[in-house]
């Protein structure tokens, strides 16, 4: 069974631009969650989608948004990029109660 | 709000040494508790979990016991190997784990020397 895949793996953008990251969950998983990982703040929950609906949301500004498609693939978008948005963005998918499977992440660098 | 506090590293041990990484939590209700491991350049892998008080999670020689009275979930391994070198994260979920919003500790970097 293929794992969670994220594309692209690396991305370089400049301040003010916007970016879209993609996540393909494990086949059959309907929940997709996104996390931001930085050296200073650690791992922080962004949002979770289940059956195309946002089910939970973390404490991030509205510049961070996401969506989920009918095939459970998910995208997250960050508009008006800031230097502080440089991070590893991790996606996780889940089917069972109590376990999330993480992808390798997308490393975003904002210059 | 809910939070996780774990000992910050780095922790450096010799091969075959005993490992303990402390983790305590603050949460309302009855959270589920997890240990995740992150190897260099990779995402997170679930190492073990416990869903109720006194449960012991175990995997690959690692174990942790959910202690509600001390709000702790310390990770232990009797004999570490070089291949255990990684960053370890303690986490909790108040919604059963599958519903996003895992809350993580800051992570503990473990280096094991031969």
JSON list of N, CA, C and O in Angstrom, two decimals, chain B residues 6-36:
[
{"chain": "B", "resi": 6, "resn": "UNK", "atom": "N", "xyz": [8.06, 17.94, 26.99]},
{"chain": "B", "resi": 6, "resn": "UNK", "atom": "CA", "xyz": [9.02, 16.85, 26.99]},
{"chain": "B", "resi": 6, "resn": "UNK", "atom": "C", "xyz": [10.41, 17.39, 27.17]},
{"chain": "B", "resi": 6, "resn": "UNK", "atom": "O", "xyz": [10.69, 18.55, 26.85]},
{"chain": "B", "resi": 7, "resn": "UNK", "atom": "N", "xyz": [11.28, 16.56, 27.70]},
{"chain": "B", "resi": 7, "resn": "UNK", "atom": "CA", "xyz": [12.64, 16.99, 27.96]},
{"chain": "B", "resi": 7, "resn": "UNK", "atom": "C", "xyz": [13.30, 17.35, 26.64]},
{"chain": "B", "resi": 7, "resn": "UNK", "atom": "O", "xyz": [13.12, 16.68, 25.62]},
{"chain": "B", "resi": 8, "resn": "UNK", "atom": "N", "xyz": [14.03, 18.45, 26.66]},
{"chain": "B", "resi": 8, "resn": "UNK", "atom": "CA", "xyz": [14.67, 18.89, 25.44]},
{"chain": "B", "resi": 8, "resn": "UNK", "atom": "C", "xyz": [16.08, 18.34, 25.39]},
{"chain": "B", "resi": 8, "resn": "UNK", "atom": "O", "xyz": [16.76, 18.24, 26.40]},
{"chain": "B", "resi": 9, "resn": "UNK", "atom": "N", "xyz": [16.51, 18.02, 24.22]},
{"chain": "B", "resi": 9, "resn": "UNK", "atom": "CA", "xyz": [17.84, 17.45, 24.10]},
{"chain": "B", "resi": 9, "resn": "UNK", "atom": "C", "xyz": [18.87, 18.53, 23.81]},
{"chain": "B", "resi": 9, "resn": "UNK", "atom": "O", "xyz": [18.69, 19.68, 24.18]},
{"chain": "B", "resi": 10, "resn": "UNK", "atom": "N", "xyz": [19.89, 18.12, 23.11]},
{"chain": "B", "resi": 10, "resn": "UNK", "atom": "CA", "xyz": [20.03, 16.76, 22.63]},
{"chain": "B", "resi": 10, "resn": "UNK", "atom": "C", "xyz": [20.46, 15.78, 23.71]},
{"chain": "B", "resi": 10, "resn": "UNK", "atom": "O", "xyz": [21.05, 16.16, 24.71]},
{"chain": "B", "resi": 11, "resn": "UNK", "atom": "N", "xyz": [20.10, 14.54, 23.50]},
{"chain": "B", "resi": 11, "resn": "UNK", "atom": "CA", "xyz": [20.50, 13.45, 24.38]},
{"chain": "B", "resi": 11, "resn": "UNK", "atom": "C", "xyz": [21.51, 12.60, 23.62]},
{"chain": "B", "resi": 11, "resn": "UNK", "atom": "O", "xyz": [21.23, 12.16, 22.51]},
{"chain": "B", "resi": 12, "resn": "UNK", "atom": "N", "xyz": [22.65, 12.39, 24.22]},
{"chain": "B", "resi": 12, "resn": "UNK", "atom": "CA", "xyz": [23.71, 11.58, 23.58]},
{"chain": "B", "resi": 12, "resn": "UNK", "atom": "C", "xyz": [23.99, 10.38, 24.47]},
{"chain": "B", "resi": 12, "resn": "UNK", "atom": "O", "xyz": [24.28, 10.54, 25.65]},
{"chain": "B", "resi": 13, "resn": "UNK", "atom": "N", "xyz": [23.87, 9.20, 23.89]},
{"chain": "B", "resi": 13, "resn": "UNK", "atom": "CA", "xyz": [24.10, 7.96, 24.63]},
{"chain": "B", "resi": 13, "resn": "UNK", "atom": "C", "xyz": [25.05, 7.05, 23.86]},
{"chain": "B", "resi": 13, "resn": "UNK", "atom": "O", "xyz": [25.17, 7.17, 22.64]},
{"chain": "B", "resi": 14, "resn": "UNK", "atom": "N", "xyz": [25.66, 6.16, 24.58]},
{"chain": "B", "resi": 14, "resn": "UNK", "atom": "CA", "xyz": [26.46, 5.11, 23.94]},
{"chain": "B", "resi": 14, "resn": "UNK", "atom": "C", "xyz": [25.55, 3.94, 23.60]},
{"chain": "B", "resi": 14, "resn": "UNK", "atom": "O", "xyz": [24.51, 3.73, 24.25]},
{"chain": "B", "resi": 15, "resn": "UNK", "atom": "N", "xyz": [25.95, 3.20, 22.59]},
{"chain": "B", "resi": 15, "resn": "UNK", "atom": "CA", "xyz": [25.17, 2.02, 22.19]},
{"chain": "B", "resi": 15, "resn": "UNK", "atom": "C", "xyz": [24.99, 1.10, 23.39]},
{"chain": "B", "resi": 15, "resn": "UNK", "atom": "O", "xyz": [25.88, 0.95, 24.22]},
{"chain": "B", "resi": 16, "resn": "UNK", "atom": "N", "xyz": [23.80, 0.53, 23.51]},
{"chain": "B", "resi": 16, "resn": "UNK", "atom": "CA", "xyz": [23.39, -0.40, 24.57]},
{"chain": "B", "resi": 16, "resn": "UNK", "atom": "C", "xyz": [23.05, 0.30, 25.88]},
{"chain": "B", "resi": 16, "resn": "UNK", "atom": "O", "xyz": [22.71, -0.37, 26.86]},
{"chain": "B", "resi": 17, "resn": "UNK", "atom": "N", "xyz": [23.10, 1.61, 25.92]},
{"chain": "B", "resi": 17, "resn": "UNK", "atom": "CA", "xyz": [22.70, 2.34, 27.13]},
{"chain": "B", "resi": 17, "resn": "UNK", "atom": "C", "xyz": [21.18, 2.34, 27.26]},
{"chain": "B", "resi": 17, "resn": "UNK", "atom": "O", "xyz": [20.45, 2.08, 26.31]},
{"chain": "B", "resi": 18, "resn": "UNK", "atom": "N", "xyz": [20.71, 2.65, 28.48]},
{"chain": "B", "resi": 18, "resn": "UNK", "atom": "CA", "xyz": [19.28, 2.75, 28.76]},
{"chain": "B", "resi": 18, "resn": "UNK", "atom": "C", "xyz": [18.79, 4.16, 28.42]},
{"chain": "B", "resi": 18, "resn": "UNK", "atom": "O", "xyz": [19.45, 5.15, 28.73]},
{"chain": "B", "resi": 19, "resn": "UNK", "atom": "N", "xyz": [17.62, 4.22, 27.80]},
{"chain": "B", "resi": 19, "resn": "UNK", "atom": "CA", "xyz": [17.07, 5.50, 27.37]},
{"chain": "B", "resi": 19, "resn": "UNK", "atom": "C", "xyz": [15.78, 5.80, 28.13]},
{"chain": "B", "resi": 19, "resn": "UNK", "atom": "O", "xyz": [14.90, 4.95, 28.25]},
{"chain": "B", "resi": 20, "resn": "UNK", "atom": "N", "xyz": [15.69, 7.04, 28.61]},
{"chain": "B", "resi": 20, "resn": "UNK", "atom": "CA", "xyz": [14.42, 7.58, 29.10]},
{"chain": "B", "resi": 20, "resn": "UNK", "atom": "C", "xyz": [14.25, 8.97, 28.55]},
{"chain": "B", "resi": 20, "resn": "UNK", "atom": "O", "xyz": [15.16, 9.80, 28.66]},
{"chain": "B", "resi": 21, "resn": "UNK", "atom": "N", "xyz": [13.12, 9.25, 27.94]},
{"chain": "B", "resi": 21, "resn": "UNK", "atom": "CA", "xyz": [12.76, 10.60, 27.52]},
{"chain": "B", "resi": 21, "resn": "UNK", "atom": "C", "xyz": [11.45, 10.93, 28.23]},
{"chain": "B", "resi": 21, "resn": "UNK", "atom": "O", "xyz": [10.44, 10.27, 28.03]},
{"chain": "B", "resi": 22, "resn": "UNK", "atom": "N", "xyz": [11.51, 11.96, 29.06]},
{"chain": "B", "resi": 22, "resn": "UNK", "atom": "CA", "xyz": [10.34, 12.31, 29.86]},
{"chain": "B", "resi": 22, "resn": "UNK", "atom": "C", "xyz": [9.32, 13.11, 29.06]},
{"chain": "B", "resi": 22, "resn": "UNK", "atom": "O", "xyz": [9.67, 13.98, 28.25]},
{"chain": "B", "resi": 23, "resn": "UNK", "atom": "N", "xyz": [8.05, 12.84, 29.34]},
{"chain": "B", "resi": 23, "resn": "UNK", "atom": "CA", "xyz": [6.95, 13.56, 28.70]},
{"chain": "B", "resi": 23, "resn": "UNK", "atom": "C", "xyz": [5.82, 13.70, 29.71]},
{"chain": "B", "resi": 23, "resn": "UNK", "atom": "O", "xyz": [5.41, 12.70, 30.32]},
{"chain": "B", "resi": 24, "resn": "UNK", "atom": "N", "xyz": [5.35, 14.92, 29.92]},
{"chain": "B", "resi": 24, "resn": "UNK", "atom": "CA", "xyz": [4.18, 15.15, 30.74]},
{"chain": "B", "resi": 24, "resn": "UNK", "atom": "C", "xyz": [3.18, 15.95, 29.93]},
{"chain": "B", "resi": 24, "resn": "UNK", "atom": "O", "xyz": [3.54, 16.64, 28.97]},
{"chain": "B", "resi": 25, "resn": "UNK", "atom": "N", "xyz": [1.93, 15.87, 30.32]},
{"chain": "B", "resi": 25, "resn": "UNK", "atom": "CA", "xyz": [0.90, 16.53, 29.54]},
{"chain": "B", "resi": 25, "resn": "UNK", "atom": "C", "xyz": [-0.11, 17.24, 30.44]},
{"chain": "B", "resi": 25, "resn": "UNK", "atom": "O", "xyz": [-0.23, 16.94, 31.62]},
{"chain": "B", "resi": 26, "resn": "UNK", "atom": "N", "xyz": [-0.79, 18.18, 29.82]},
{"chain": "B", "resi": 26, "resn": "UNK", "atom": "CA", "xyz": [-1.93, 18.84, 30.45]},
{"chain": "B", "resi": 26, "resn": "UNK", "atom": "C", "xyz": [-3.09, 18.72, 29.49]},
{"chain": "B", "resi": 26, "resn": "UNK", "atom": "O", "xyz": [-2.97, 19.09, 28.32]},
{"chain": "B", "resi": 27, "resn": "UNK", "atom": "N", "xyz": [-4.19, 18.17, 29.97]},
{"chain": "B", "resi": 27, "resn": "UNK", "atom": "CA", "xyz": [-5.33, 17.98, 29.08]},
{"chain": "B", "resi": 27, "resn": "UNK", "atom": "C", "xyz": [-6.59, 17.82, 29.91]},
{"chain": "B", "resi": 27, "resn": "UNK", "atom": "O", "xyz": [-6.56, 17.31, 31.02]},
{"chain": "B", "resi": 28, "resn": "UNK", "atom": "N", "xyz": [-7.69, 18.24, 29.32]},
{"chain": "B", "resi": 28, "resn": "UNK", "atom": "CA", "xyz": [-8.99, 17.96, 29.93]},
{"chain": "B", "resi": 28, "resn": "UNK", "atom": "C", "xyz": [-9.48, 16.62, 29.39]},
{"chain": "B", "resi": 28, "resn": "UNK", "atom": "O", "xyz": [-9.12, 16.20, 28.29]},
{"chain": "B", "resi": 29, "resn": "UNK", "atom": "N", "xyz": [-10.25, 15.96, 30.16]},
{"chain": "B", "resi": 29, "resn": "UNK", "atom": "CA", "xyz": [-10.81, 14.70, 29.71]},
{"chain": "B", "resi": 29, "resn": "UNK", "atom": "C", "xyz": [-9.78, 13.58, 29.69]},
{"chain": "B", "resi": 29, "resn": "UNK", "atom": "O", "xyz": [-8.85, 13.54, 30.50]},
{"chain": "B", "resi": 30, "resn": "UNK", "atom": "N", "xyz": [-9.91, 12.72, 28.71]},
{"chain": "B", "resi": 30, "resn": "UNK", "atom": "CA", "xyz": [-9.08, 11.51, 28.63]},
{"chain": "B", "resi": 30, "resn": "UNK", "atom": "C", "xyz": [-8.41, 11.43, 27.27]},
{"chain": "B", "resi": 30, "resn": "UNK", "atom": "O", "xyz": [-8.90, 10.77, 26.36]},
{"chain": "B", "resi": 31, "resn": "UNK", "atom": "N", "xyz": [-7.27, 12.11, 27.13]},
{"chain": "B", "resi": 31, "resn": "UNK", "atom": "CA", "xyz": [-6.61, 12.13, 25.82]},
{"chain": "B", "resi": 31, "resn": "UNK", "atom": "C", "xyz": [-5.97, 10.80, 25.47]},
{"chain": "B", "resi": 31, "resn": "UNK", "atom": "O", "xyz": [-5.72, 9.97, 26.35]},
{"chain": "B", "resi": 32, "resn": "UNK", "atom": "N", "xyz": [-5.71, 10.61, 24.20]},
{"chain": "B", "resi": 32, "resn": "UNK", "atom": "CA", "xyz": [-4.85, 9.53, 23.75]},
{"chain": "B", "resi": 32, "resn": "UNK", "atom": "C", "xyz": [-3.43, 10.09, 23.66]},
{"chain": "B", "resi": 32, "resn": "UNK", "atom": "O", "xyz": [-3.24, 11.27, 23.37]},
{"chain": "B", "resi": 33, "resn": "UNK", "atom": "N", "xyz": [-2.45, 9.23, 23.91]},
{"chain": "B", "resi": 33, "resn": "UNK", "atom": "CA", "xyz": [-1.05, 9.67, 23.94]},
{"chain": "B", "resi": 33, "resn": "UNK", "atom": "C", "xyz": [-0.22, 8.89, 22.94]},
{"chain": "B", "resi": 33, "resn": "UNK", "atom": "O", "xyz": [-0.48, 7.70, 22.70]},
{"chain": "B", "resi": 34, "resn": "UNK", "atom": "N", "xyz": [0.77, 9.56, 22.36]},
{"chain": "B", "resi": 34, "resn": "UNK", "atom": "CA", "xyz": [1.55, 8.98, 21.28]},
{"chain": "B", "resi": 34, "resn": "UNK", "atom": "C", "xyz": [3.03, 9.35, 21.42]},
{"chain": "B", "resi": 34, "resn": "UNK", "atom": "O", "xyz": [3.37, 10.40, 21.97]},
{"chain": "B", "resi": 35, "resn": "UNK", "atom": "N", "xyz": [3.87, 8.49, 20.88]},
{"chain": "B", "resi": 35, "resn": "UNK", "atom": "CA", "xyz": [5.25, 8.84, 20.60]},
{"chain": "B", "resi": 35, "resn": "UNK", "atom": "C", "xyz": [5.48, 8.66, 19.10]},
{"chain": "B", "resi": 35, "resn": "UNK", "atom": "O", "xyz": [5.18, 7.61, 18.54]},
{"chain": "B", "resi": 36, "resn": "UNK", "atom": "N", "xyz": [6.01, 9.74, 18.47]},
{"chain": "B", "resi": 36, "resn": "UNK", "atom": "CA", "xyz": [6.38, 9.70, 17.08]},
{"chain": "B", "resi": 36, "resn": "UNK", "atom": "C", "xyz": [7.90, 9.85, 16.97]},
{"chain": "B", "resi": 36, "resn": "UNK", "atom": "O", "xyz": [8.53, 10.48, 17.81]}
]
